[in-house]
């Protein structure tokens, strides 16, 4: 069963396609379980007009559910919830989501990792940013109001790209201990982590890093894994999902997970 539980539509600030366009692409790709998880970065709640876009996303997803043959889930990607707990709790309490992704796109007082100029930073400066990132990942796991921790390798997508401009050498292993502590909390609380396939098909380094974290989670006893292509356009739906399944099987996972009405459902890989 192919599952893709991380996708964005016109109701996300960085996407332009309708819910129906994304769902139709999922149907064509043979996806059986598909989630719309539009962005809700609560630290930019007013700036991104989330009081309008989030209910619009929910309404459009619920409307599309009646006309599609696949299981369509209503979700949200809750970004930086600890930067504005009040808004995060408002969103969680006012909409009936099937699935809530917890993510960190930026750390305190910093812009999104996407916009950082890593090529002009020293390796020590990058490591300091990552140290803050992993601490916030741990705090997010401790908060425990999401269903799946999204794309833990998110900053590295852009750090890896910057290596085309200069040689960057950072010690990723120094963050293994705090990552493990975050994973332990997630396992203890019955939550999942996401195997995000959006970028690892483009870079062996990105693939290897995703594998490292999936293996760490598995070795700690983790069982709940959600799959997400992080698609922002129809042509990206299901991108890397099959490769992600193969990665998980190679590690030893027997199941992937999706959430319906905030409850985990496991299906065989």
PDB file of C-alpha atoms in Angstrom:
ATOM      1  CA  UNK A   1       0.000   0.000   0.000  1.00  0.00           C
ATOM      2  CA  UNK A   2       1.464   3.319  -1.081  1.00  0.00           C
ATOM      3  CA  UNK A   3       1.030   6.103   1.479  1.00  0.00           C
ATOM      4  CA  UNK A   4       2.011   9.759   1.153  1.00  0.00           C
ATOM      5  CA  UNK A   5       1.209  11.846   4.215  1.00  0.00           C
ATOM      6  CA  UNK A   6       2.963  15.165   3.611  1.00  0.00           C
ATOM      7  CA  UNK A   7       1.665  17.369   0.805  1.00  0.00           C
ATOM      8  CA  UNK A   8       0.984  21.056   0.210  1.00  0.00           C
ATOM      9  CA  UNK A   9      -1.555  22.997  -1.834  1.00  0.00           C
ATOM     10  CA  UNK A  10      -2.416  26.572  -2.753  1.00  0.00           C
ATOM     11  CA  UNK A  11      -3.195  27.138   0.907  1.00  0.00           C
ATOM     12  CA  UNK A  12       0.514  26.906   1.721  1.00  0.00           C
ATOM     13  CA  UNK A  13       2.602  30.020   1.124  1.00  0.00           C
ATOM     14  CA  UNK A  14       5.066  28.100  -1.070  1.00  0.00           C
ATOM     15  CA  UNK A  15       2.628  26.121  -3.235  1.00  0.00           C
ATOM     16  CA  UNK A  16       0.131  26.977  -5.976  1.00  0.00           C
ATOM     17  CA  UNK A  17      -1.928  23.906  -6.809  1.00  0.00           C
ATOM     18  CA  UNK A  18      -5.430  23.036  -5.652  1.00  0.00           C
ATOM     19  CA  UNK A  19      -6.336  20.173  -3.371  1.00  0.00           C
ATOM     20  CA  UNK A  20      -8.076  18.422  -6.270  1.00  0.00           C
ATOM     21  CA  UNK A  21      -5.012  18.739  -8.498  1.00  0.00           C
ATOM     22  CA  UNK A  22      -2.832  17.153  -5.812  1.00  0.00           C
ATOM     23  CA  UNK A  23      -5.374  14.424  -5.070  1.00  0.00           C
ATOM     24  CA  UNK A  24      -5.792  13.582  -8.764  1.00  0.00           C
ATOM     25  CA  UNK A  25      -2.026  13.225  -9.039  1.00  0.00           C
ATOM     26  CA  UNK A  26      -2.079  10.846  -6.073  1.00  0.00           C
ATOM     27  CA  UNK A  27      -4.766   8.743  -7.731  1.00  0.00           C
ATOM     28  CA  UNK A  28      -2.699   8.503 -10.925  1.00  0.00           C
ATOM     29  CA  UNK A  29       0.366   7.447  -8.942  1.00  0.00           C
ATOM     30  CA  UNK A  30      -1.521   4.635  -7.227  1.00  0.00           C
ATOM     31  CA  UNK A  31      -1.458   6.234  -3.785  1.00  0.00           C
ATOM     32  CA  UNK A  32      -4.037   4.641  -1.485  1.00  0.00           C
ATOM     33  CA  UNK A  33      -3.682   6.921   1.543  1.00  0.00           C
ATOM     34  CA  UNK A  34      -2.984  10.606   0.967  1.00  0.00           C
ATOM     35  CA  UNK A  35      -2.826  13.525   3.390  1.00  0.00           C
ATOM     36  CA  UNK A  36      -3.061  17.250   2.723  1.00  0.00           C
ATOM     37  CA  UNK A  37      -0.819  18.965   5.275  1.00  0.00           C
ATOM     38  CA  UNK A  38      -0.686  22.645   4.462  1.00  0.00           C
ATOM     39  CA  UNK A  39       1.793  24.868   6.248  1.00  0.00           C
ATOM     40  CA  UNK A  40       0.880  26.458   9.561  1.00  0.00           C
ATOM     41  CA  UNK A  41       4.039  28.185  10.782  1.00  0.00           C
ATOM     42  CA  UNK A  42       2.543  29.739  13.890  1.00  0.00           C
ATOM     43  CA  UNK A  43       5.361  32.258  14.338  1.00  0.00           C
ATOM     44  CA  UNK A  44       4.066  33.890  11.125  1.00  0.00           C
ATOM     45  CA  UNK A  45       0.366  33.355  11.812  1.00  0.00           C
ATOM     46  CA  UNK A  46      -0.812  36.845  10.899  1.00  0.00           C
ATOM     47  CA  UNK A  47       1.788  37.439   8.188  1.00  0.00           C
ATOM     48  CA  UNK A  48       0.723  34.328   6.297  1.00  0.00           C
ATOM     49  CA  UNK A  49      -3.007  34.869   6.930  1.00  0.00           C
ATOM     50  CA  UNK A  50      -3.333  31.445   8.536  1.00  0.00           C
ATOM     51  CA  UNK A  51      -6.687  32.299  10.102  1.00  0.00           C
ATOM     52  CA  UNK A  52      -7.994  32.086   6.520  1.00  0.00           C
ATOM     53  CA  UNK A  53      -5.742  29.542   4.798  1.00  0.00           C
ATOM     54  CA  UNK A  54      -5.962  26.754   7.380  1.00  0.00           C
ATOM     55  CA  UNK A  55      -9.782  26.532   7.512  1.00  0.00           C
ATOM     56  CA  UNK A  56      -9.807  26.877   3.723  1.00  0.00           C
ATOM     57  CA  UNK A  57      -7.444  23.918   3.417  1.00  0.00           C
ATOM     58  CA  UNK A  58      -9.567  21.856   5.789  1.00  0.00           C
ATOM     59  CA  UNK A  59     -12.776  22.714   3.916  1.00  0.00           C
ATOM     60  CA  UNK A  60     -11.295  21.931   0.500  1.00  0.00           C
ATOM     61  CA  UNK A  61      -9.867  18.620   1.705  1.00  0.00           C
ATOM     62  CA  UNK A  62     -13.147  17.563   3.257  1.00  0.00           C
ATOM     63  CA  UNK A  63     -14.983  18.486   0.043  1.00  0.00           C
ATOM     64  CA  UNK A  64     -12.514  16.506  -2.100  1.00  0.00           C
ATOM     65  CA  UNK A  65     -12.894  13.433   0.092  1.00  0.00           C
ATOM     66  CA  UNK A  66     -16.391  12.802  -1.247  1.00  0.00           C
ATOM     67  CA  UNK A  67     -15.222  12.487  -4.850  1.00  0.00           C
ATOM     68  CA  UNK A  68     -11.965  10.539  -4.617  1.00  0.00           C
ATOM     69  CA  UNK A  69     -11.503   6.744  -4.488  1.00  0.00           C
ATOM     70  CA  UNK A  70      -8.499   6.984  -2.150  1.00  0.00           C
ATOM     71  CA  UNK A  71      -8.412   7.582   1.596  1.00  0.00           C
ATOM     72  CA  UNK A  72      -7.924  11.334   1.895  1.00  0.00           C
ATOM     73  CA  UNK A  73      -6.788  12.650   5.255  1.00  0.00           C
ATOM     74  CA  UNK A  74      -7.115  16.163   6.613  1.00  0.00           C
ATOM     75  CA  UNK A  75      -3.798  17.262   8.029  1.00  0.00           C
ATOM     76  CA  UNK A  76      -1.598  20.216   8.879  1.00  0.00           C
ATOM     77  CA  UNK A  77       2.112  20.882   9.160  1.00  0.00           C
ATOM     78  CA  UNK A  78       2.447  22.779  12.411  1.00  0.00           C
ATOM     79  CA  UNK A  79       5.704  24.694  12.161  1.00  0.00           C
ATOM     80  CA  UNK A  80       7.583  26.142  15.124  1.00  0.00           C
ATOM     81  CA  UNK A  81       4.660  25.569  17.521  1.00  0.00           C
ATOM     82  CA  UNK A  82       6.733  26.454  20.571  1.00  0.00           C
ATOM     83  CA  UNK A  83       7.311  29.954  19.216  1.00  0.00           C
ATOM     84  CA  UNK A  84       3.610  30.664  19.715  1.00  0.00           C
ATOM     85  CA  UNK A  85       1.957  27.967  21.828  1.00  0.00           C
ATOM     86  CA  UNK A  86      -1.273  29.947  22.067  1.00  0.00           C
ATOM     87  CA  UNK A  87      -1.766  29.959  18.292  1.00  0.00           C
ATOM     88  CA  UNK A  88      -0.643  26.338  18.005  1.00  0.00           C
ATOM     89  CA  UNK A  89      -3.184  25.252  20.594  1.00  0.00           C
ATOM     90  CA  UNK A  90      -5.869  27.362  18.889  1.00  0.00           C
ATOM     91  CA  UNK A  91      -5.270  25.542  15.600  1.00  0.00           C
ATOM     92  CA  UNK A  92      -5.264  22.121  17.248  1.00  0.00           C
ATOM     93  CA  UNK A  93      -8.450  22.817  19.210  1.00  0.00           C
ATOM     94  CA  UNK A  94     -10.491  24.341  16.407  1.00  0.00           C
ATOM     95  CA  UNK A  95     -10.063  21.897  13.516  1.00  0.00           C
ATOM     96  CA  UNK A  96     -10.679  18.160  13.324  1.00  0.00           C
ATOM     97  CA  UNK A  97      -7.391  17.022  11.851  1.00  0.00           C
ATOM     98  CA  UNK A  98      -6.632  13.411  11.103  1.00  0.00           C
ATOM     99  CA  UNK A  99      -2.915  14.070  11.160  1.00  0.00           C
ATOM    100  CA  UNK A 100      -0.643  16.729  12.635  1.00  0.00           C
ATOM    101  CA  UNK A 101       2.975  17.032  11.558  1.00  0.00           C
ATOM    102  CA  UNK A 102       5.337  18.790  13.936  1.00  0.00           C
ATOM    103  CA  UNK A 103       8.206  20.593  12.234  1.00  0.00           C
ATOM    104  CA  UNK A 104      10.926  23.157  12.689  1.00  0.00           C
ATOM    105  CA  UNK A 105      11.815  25.317   9.691  1.00  0.00           C
ATOM    106  CA  UNK A 106      13.608  27.981  11.703  1.00  0.00           C
ATOM    107  CA  UNK A 107      15.030  28.350  15.182  1.00  0.00           C
ATOM    108  CA  UNK A 108      14.512  31.185  17.634  1.00  0.00           C
ATOM    109  CA  UNK A 109      15.363  34.616  16.186  1.00  0.00           C
ATOM    110  CA  UNK A 110      16.515  33.059  12.900  1.00  0.00           C
ATOM    111  CA  UNK A 111      15.002  32.926   9.413  1.00  0.00           C
ATOM    112  CA  UNK A 112      13.986  29.722   7.682  1.00  0.00           C
ATOM    113  CA  UNK A 113      16.932  27.406   6.996  1.00  0.00           C
ATOM    114  CA  UNK A 114      16.051  27.732   3.319  1.00  0.00           C
ATOM    115  CA  UNK A 115      17.152  31.376   3.296  1.00  0.00           C
ATOM    116  CA  UNK A 116      20.468  31.047   5.143  1.00  0.00           C
ATOM    117  CA  UNK A 117      23.726  31.664   3.277  1.00  0.00           C
ATOM    118  CA  UNK A 118      25.741  28.704   4.553  1.00  0.00           C
ATOM    119  CA  UNK A 119      28.529  29.257   2.043  1.00  0.00           C
ATOM    120  CA  UNK A 120      29.409  32.539   3.758  1.00  0.00           C
ATOM    121  CA  UNK A 121      29.367  31.029   7.261  1.00  0.00           C
ATOM    122  CA  UNK A 122      32.169  29.250   9.046  1.00  0.00           C
ATOM    123  CA  UNK A 123      31.763  25.597   9.941  1.00  0.00           C
ATOM    124  CA  UNK A 124      31.603  26.604  13.609  1.00  0.00           C
ATOM    125  CA  UNK A 125      28.766  29.025  12.913  1.00  0.00           C
ATOM    126  CA  UNK A 126      26.814  26.329  11.104  1.00  0.00           C
ATOM    127  CA  UNK A 127      27.351  23.874  13.957  1.00  0.00           C
ATOM    128  CA  UNK A 128      26.096  26.467  16.437  1.00  0.00           C
ATOM    129  CA  UNK A 129      22.907  26.888  14.391  1.00  0.00           C
ATOM    130  CA  UNK A 130      22.477  23.114  14.292  1.00  0.00           C
ATOM    131  CA  UNK A 131      23.041  22.857  18.039  1.00  0.00           C
ATOM    132  CA  UNK A 132      20.107  25.221  18.564  1.00  0.00           C
ATOM    133  CA  UNK A 133      18.052  23.276  16.026  1.00  0.00           C
ATOM    134  CA  UNK A 134      18.506  19.943  17.784  1.00  0.00           C
ATOM    135  CA  UNK A 135      17.662  21.459  21.155  1.00  0.00           C
ATOM    136  CA  UNK A 136      14.416  22.749  19.664  1.00  0.00           C
ATOM    137  CA  UNK A 137      13.709  19.324  18.130  1.00  0.00           C
ATOM    138  CA  UNK A 138      14.065  17.874  21.615  1.00  0.00           C
ATOM    139  CA  UNK A 139      11.744  20.537  23.056  1.00  0.00           C
ATOM    140  CA  UNK A 140       9.222  19.809  20.312  1.00  0.00           C
ATOM    141  CA  UNK A 141       9.310  16.095  21.163  1.00  0.00           C
ATOM    142  CA  UNK A 142       8.799  16.987  24.818  1.00  0.00           C
ATOM    143  CA  UNK A 143       5.791  19.186  23.920  1.00  0.00           C
ATOM    144  CA  UNK A 144       4.147  16.106  22.401  1.00  0.00           C
ATOM    145  CA  UNK A 145       1.108  17.699  20.726  1.00  0.00           C
ATOM    146  CA  UNK A 146       1.845  16.432  17.197  1.00  0.00           C
ATOM    147  CA  UNK A 147       1.557  12.987  15.590  1.00  0.00           C
ATOM    148  CA  UNK A 148       4.773  12.733  13.568  1.00  0.00           C
ATOM    149  CA  UNK A 149       8.072  14.624  13.751  1.00  0.00           C
ATOM    150  CA  UNK A 150       8.798  15.877  10.245  1.00  0.00           C
ATOM    151  CA  UNK A 151      12.002  15.944   8.216  1.00  0.00           C
ATOM    152  CA  UNK A 152      14.655  16.000  10.948  1.00  0.00           C
ATOM    153  CA  UNK A 153      17.248  16.484   8.183  1.00  0.00           C
ATOM    154  CA  UNK A 154      15.577  19.693   6.974  1.00  0.00           C
ATOM    155  CA  UNK A 155      18.562  22.060   7.561  1.00  0.00           C
ATOM    156  CA  UNK A 156      20.912  19.699   5.738  1.00  0.00           C
ATOM    157  CA  UNK A 157      18.955  20.012   2.482  1.00  0.00           C
ATOM    158  CA  UNK A 158      20.363  23.505   2.144  1.00  0.00           C
ATOM    159  CA  UNK A 159      23.714  22.941   3.823  1.00  0.00           C
ATOM    160  CA  UNK A 160      24.390  20.161   1.309  1.00  0.00           C
ATOM    161  CA  UNK A 161      23.446  22.482  -1.561  1.00  0.00           C
ATOM    162  CA  UNK A 162      25.889  25.106  -0.240  1.00  0.00           C
ATOM    163  CA  UNK A 163      28.741  22.630  -0.589  1.00  0.00           C
ATOM    164  CA  UNK A 164      28.746  23.423  -4.303  1.00  0.00           C
ATOM    165  CA  UNK A 165      30.134  26.847  -3.331  1.00  0.00           C
ATOM    166  CA  UNK A 166      32.637  25.873  -0.656  1.00  0.00           C
ATOM    167  CA  UNK A 167      33.900  22.860   1.279  1.00  0.00           C
ATOM    168  CA  UNK A 168      31.794  22.490   4.443  1.00  0.00           C
ATOM    169  CA  UNK A 169      32.895  20.060   7.139  1.00  0.00           C
ATOM    170  CA  UNK A 170      30.633  19.749  10.156  1.00  0.00           C
ATOM    171  CA  UNK A 171      30.475  17.040  12.783  1.00  0.00           C
ATOM    172  CA  UNK A 172      26.931  15.711  12.489  1.00  0.00           C
ATOM    173  CA  UNK A 173      27.607  12.886  14.941  1.00  0.00           C
ATOM    174  CA  UNK A 174      27.910  15.339  17.844  1.00  0.00           C
ATOM    175  CA  UNK A 175      24.107  15.716  17.739  1.00  0.00           C
ATOM    176  CA  UNK A 176      23.348  11.993  17.978  1.00  0.00           C
ATOM    177  CA  UNK A 177      22.883  12.011  21.755  1.00  0.00           C
ATOM    178  CA  UNK A 178      20.225  14.726  21.863  1.00  0.00           C
ATOM    179  CA  UNK A 179      18.539  13.237  18.776  1.00  0.00           C
ATOM    180  CA  UNK A 180      18.334   9.908  20.573  1.00  0.00           C
ATOM    181  CA  UNK A 181      16.793  11.598  23.612  1.00  0.00           C
ATOM    182  CA  UNK A 182      14.166  13.218  21.382  1.00  0.00           C
ATOM    183  CA  UNK A 183      13.424   9.871  19.737  1.00  0.00           C
ATOM    184  CA  UNK A 184      13.046   8.204  23.134  1.00  0.00           C
ATOM    185  CA  UNK A 185      10.385  10.750  24.065  1.00  0.00           C
ATOM    186  CA  UNK A 186       8.591  10.197  20.777  1.00  0.00           C
ATOM    187  CA  UNK A 187       8.620   6.426  21.276  1.00  0.00           C
ATOM    188  CA  UNK A 188       7.498   6.755  24.892  1.00  0.00           C
ATOM    189  CA  UNK A 189       4.590   8.977  23.848  1.00  0.00           C
ATOM    190  CA  UNK A 190       3.402   6.705  21.030  1.00  0.00           C
ATOM    191  CA  UNK A 191       4.200   9.216  18.319  1.00  0.00           C
ATOM    192  CA  UNK A 192       5.955   8.764  14.959  1.00  0.00           C
ATOM    193  CA  UNK A 193       8.841  10.191  13.005  1.00  0.00           C
ATOM    194  CA  UNK A 194       8.660  10.946   9.303  1.00  0.00           C
ATOM    195  CA  UNK A 195      10.762   9.474   6.551  1.00  0.00           C
ATOM    196  CA  UNK A 196      10.654  12.508   4.263  1.00  0.00           C
ATOM    197  CA  UNK A 197      11.567  11.520   0.729  1.00  0.00           C
ATOM    198  CA  UNK A 198      11.545  14.954  -0.884  1.00  0.00           C
ATOM    199  CA  UNK A 199      15.284  15.377  -1.180  1.00  0.00           C
ATOM    200  CA  UNK A 200      17.065  12.079  -0.585  1.00  0.00           C
ATOM    201  CA  UNK A 201      16.471  10.950  -4.153  1.00  0.00           C
ATOM    202  CA  UNK A 202      18.642  13.881  -5.270  1.00  0.00           C
ATOM    203  CA  UNK A 203      21.630  13.407  -2.967  1.00  0.00           C
ATOM    204  CA  UNK A 204      23.413  10.336  -1.598  1.00  0.00           C
ATOM    205  CA  UNK A 205      24.545  12.415   1.367  1.00  0.00           C
ATOM    206  CA  UNK A 206      20.942  13.351   2.143  1.00  0.00           C
ATOM    207  CA  UNK A 207      19.845   9.729   1.701  1.00  0.00           C
ATOM    208  CA  UNK A 208      22.575   8.458   4.032  1.00  0.00           C
ATOM    209  CA  UNK A 209      21.645  10.992   6.696  1.00  0.00           C
ATOM    210  CA  UNK A 210      17.972  10.015   6.541  1.00  0.00           C
ATOM    211  CA  UNK A 211      19.030   6.378   6.798  1.00  0.00           C
ATOM    212  CA  UNK A 212      21.164   7.192   9.843  1.00  0.00           C
ATOM    213  CA  UNK A 213      18.224   8.705  11.713  1.00  0.00           C
ATOM    214  CA  UNK A 214      15.736   6.010  10.680  1.00  0.00           C
ATOM    215  CA  UNK A 215      18.230   3.376  11.896  1.00  0.00           C
ATOM    216  CA  UNK A 216      18.797   5.216  15.183  1.00  0.00           C
ATOM    217  CA  UNK A 217      15.037   5.360  15.768  1.00  0.00           C
ATOM    218  CA  UNK A 218      14.708   1.654  14.937  1.00  0.00           C
ATOM    219  CA  UNK A 219      17.572   0.675  17.250  1.00  0.00           C
ATOM    220  CA  UNK A 220      15.890   2.576  20.085  1.00  0.00           C
ATOM    221  CA  UNK A 221      12.731   0.535  19.603  1.00  0.00           C
ATOM    222  CA  UNK A 222      10.788   2.948  17.404  1.00  0.00           C
ATOM    223  CA  UNK A 223       8.089   1.410  15.238  1.00  0.00           C
ATOM    224  CA  UNK A 224       5.878   4.241  13.972  1.00  0.00           C
ATOM    225  CA  UNK A 225       7.126   5.747  10.700  1.00  0.00           C
ATOM    226  CA  UNK A 226       5.101   8.012   8.413  1.00  0.00           C
ATOM    227  CA  UNK A 227       6.068   8.535   4.785  1.00  0.00           C
ATOM    228  CA  UNK A 228       5.875  11.904   3.072  1.00  0.00           C
ATOM    229  CA  UNK A 229       7.011  13.233  -0.281  1.00  0.00           C
ATOM    230  CA  UNK A 230       6.586  16.843   0.916  1.00  0.00           C
ATOM    231  CA  UNK A 231       5.132  17.559  -2.510  1.00  0.00           C
ATOM    232  CA  UNK A 232       4.289  21.146  -3.453  1.00  0.00           C
ATOM    233  CA  UNK A 233       3.142  20.315  -6.980  1.00  0.00           C
ATOM    234  CA  UNK A 234       1.385  17.379  -8.647  1.00  0.00           C
ATOM    235  CA  UNK A 235       4.525  16.160 -10.411  1.00  0.00           C
ATOM    236  CA  UNK A 236       6.246  15.682  -7.021  1.00  0.00           C
ATOM    237  CA  UNK A 237       3.489  13.582  -5.434  1.00  0.00           C
ATOM    238  CA  UNK A 238       4.870  10.178  -4.372  1.00  0.00           C
ATOM    239  CA  UNK A 239       8.423  11.273  -5.229  1.00  0.00           C
ATOM    240  CA  UNK A 240      10.831   8.932  -3.438  1.00  0.00           C
ATOM    241  CA  UNK A 241       8.106   7.026  -1.566  1.00  0.00           C
ATOM    242  CA  UNK A 242       9.057   3.638  -3.028  1.00  0.00           C
ATOM    243  CA  UNK A 243      12.744   4.301  -2.297  1.00  0.00           C
ATOM    244  CA  UNK A 244      11.727   5.287   1.215  1.00  0.00           C
ATOM    245  CA  UNK A 245       9.899   1.987   1.666  1.00  0.00           C
ATOM    246  CA  UNK A 246      13.005   0.117   0.518  1.00  0.00           C
ATOM    247  CA  UNK A 247      15.136   2.092   2.971  1.00  0.00           C
ATOM    248  CA  UNK A 248      12.836   1.172   5.840  1.00  0.00           C
ATOM    249  CA  UNK A 249      12.700  -2.506   4.855  1.00  0.00           C
ATOM    250  CA  UNK A 250      16.489  -2.602   4.685  1.00  0.00           C
ATOM    251  CA  UNK A 251      16.681  -1.300   8.243  1.00  0.00           C
ATOM    252  CA  UNK A 252      14.164  -3.837   9.529  1.00  0.00           C
ATOM    253  CA  UNK A 253      10.869  -1.974   9.673  1.00  0.00           C
ATOM    254  CA  UNK A 254       7.861  -4.090   8.733  1.00  0.00           C
ATOM    255  CA  UNK A 255       5.217  -1.364   8.761  1.00  0.00           C
ATOM    256  CA  UNK A 256       4.545   2.204   7.775  1.00  0.00           C
ATOM    257  CA  UNK A 257       2.021   4.321   9.641  1.00  0.00           C
ATOM    258  CA  UNK A 258      -0.660   6.832   8.848  1.00  0.00           C
ATOM    259  CA  UNK A 259      -2.902   8.669  11.292  1.00  0.00           C
ATOM    260  CA  UNK A 260      -6.673   8.893  11.092  1.00  0.00           C
ATOM    261  CA  UNK A 261      -8.511  10.974  13.675  1.00  0.00           C
ATOM    262  CA  UNK A 262      -5.113  11.382  15.376  1.00  0.00           C
ATOM    263  CA  UNK A 263      -4.757   7.618  15.894  1.00  0.00           C
ATOM    264  CA  UNK A 264      -1.891   5.601  14.347  1.00  0.00           C
ATOM    265  CA  UNK A 265      -2.723   2.864  11.849  1.00  0.00           C
ATOM    266  CA  UNK A 266       0.077   0.535  10.740  1.00  0.00           C
ATOM    267  CA  UNK A 267       0.149  -1.241   7.393  1.00  0.00           C
ATOM    268  CA  UNK A 268       2.682  -3.720   6.065  1.00  0.00           C
ATOM    269  CA  UNK A 269       5.410  -2.382   3.807  1.00  0.00           C
TER     270      UNK A 269
END
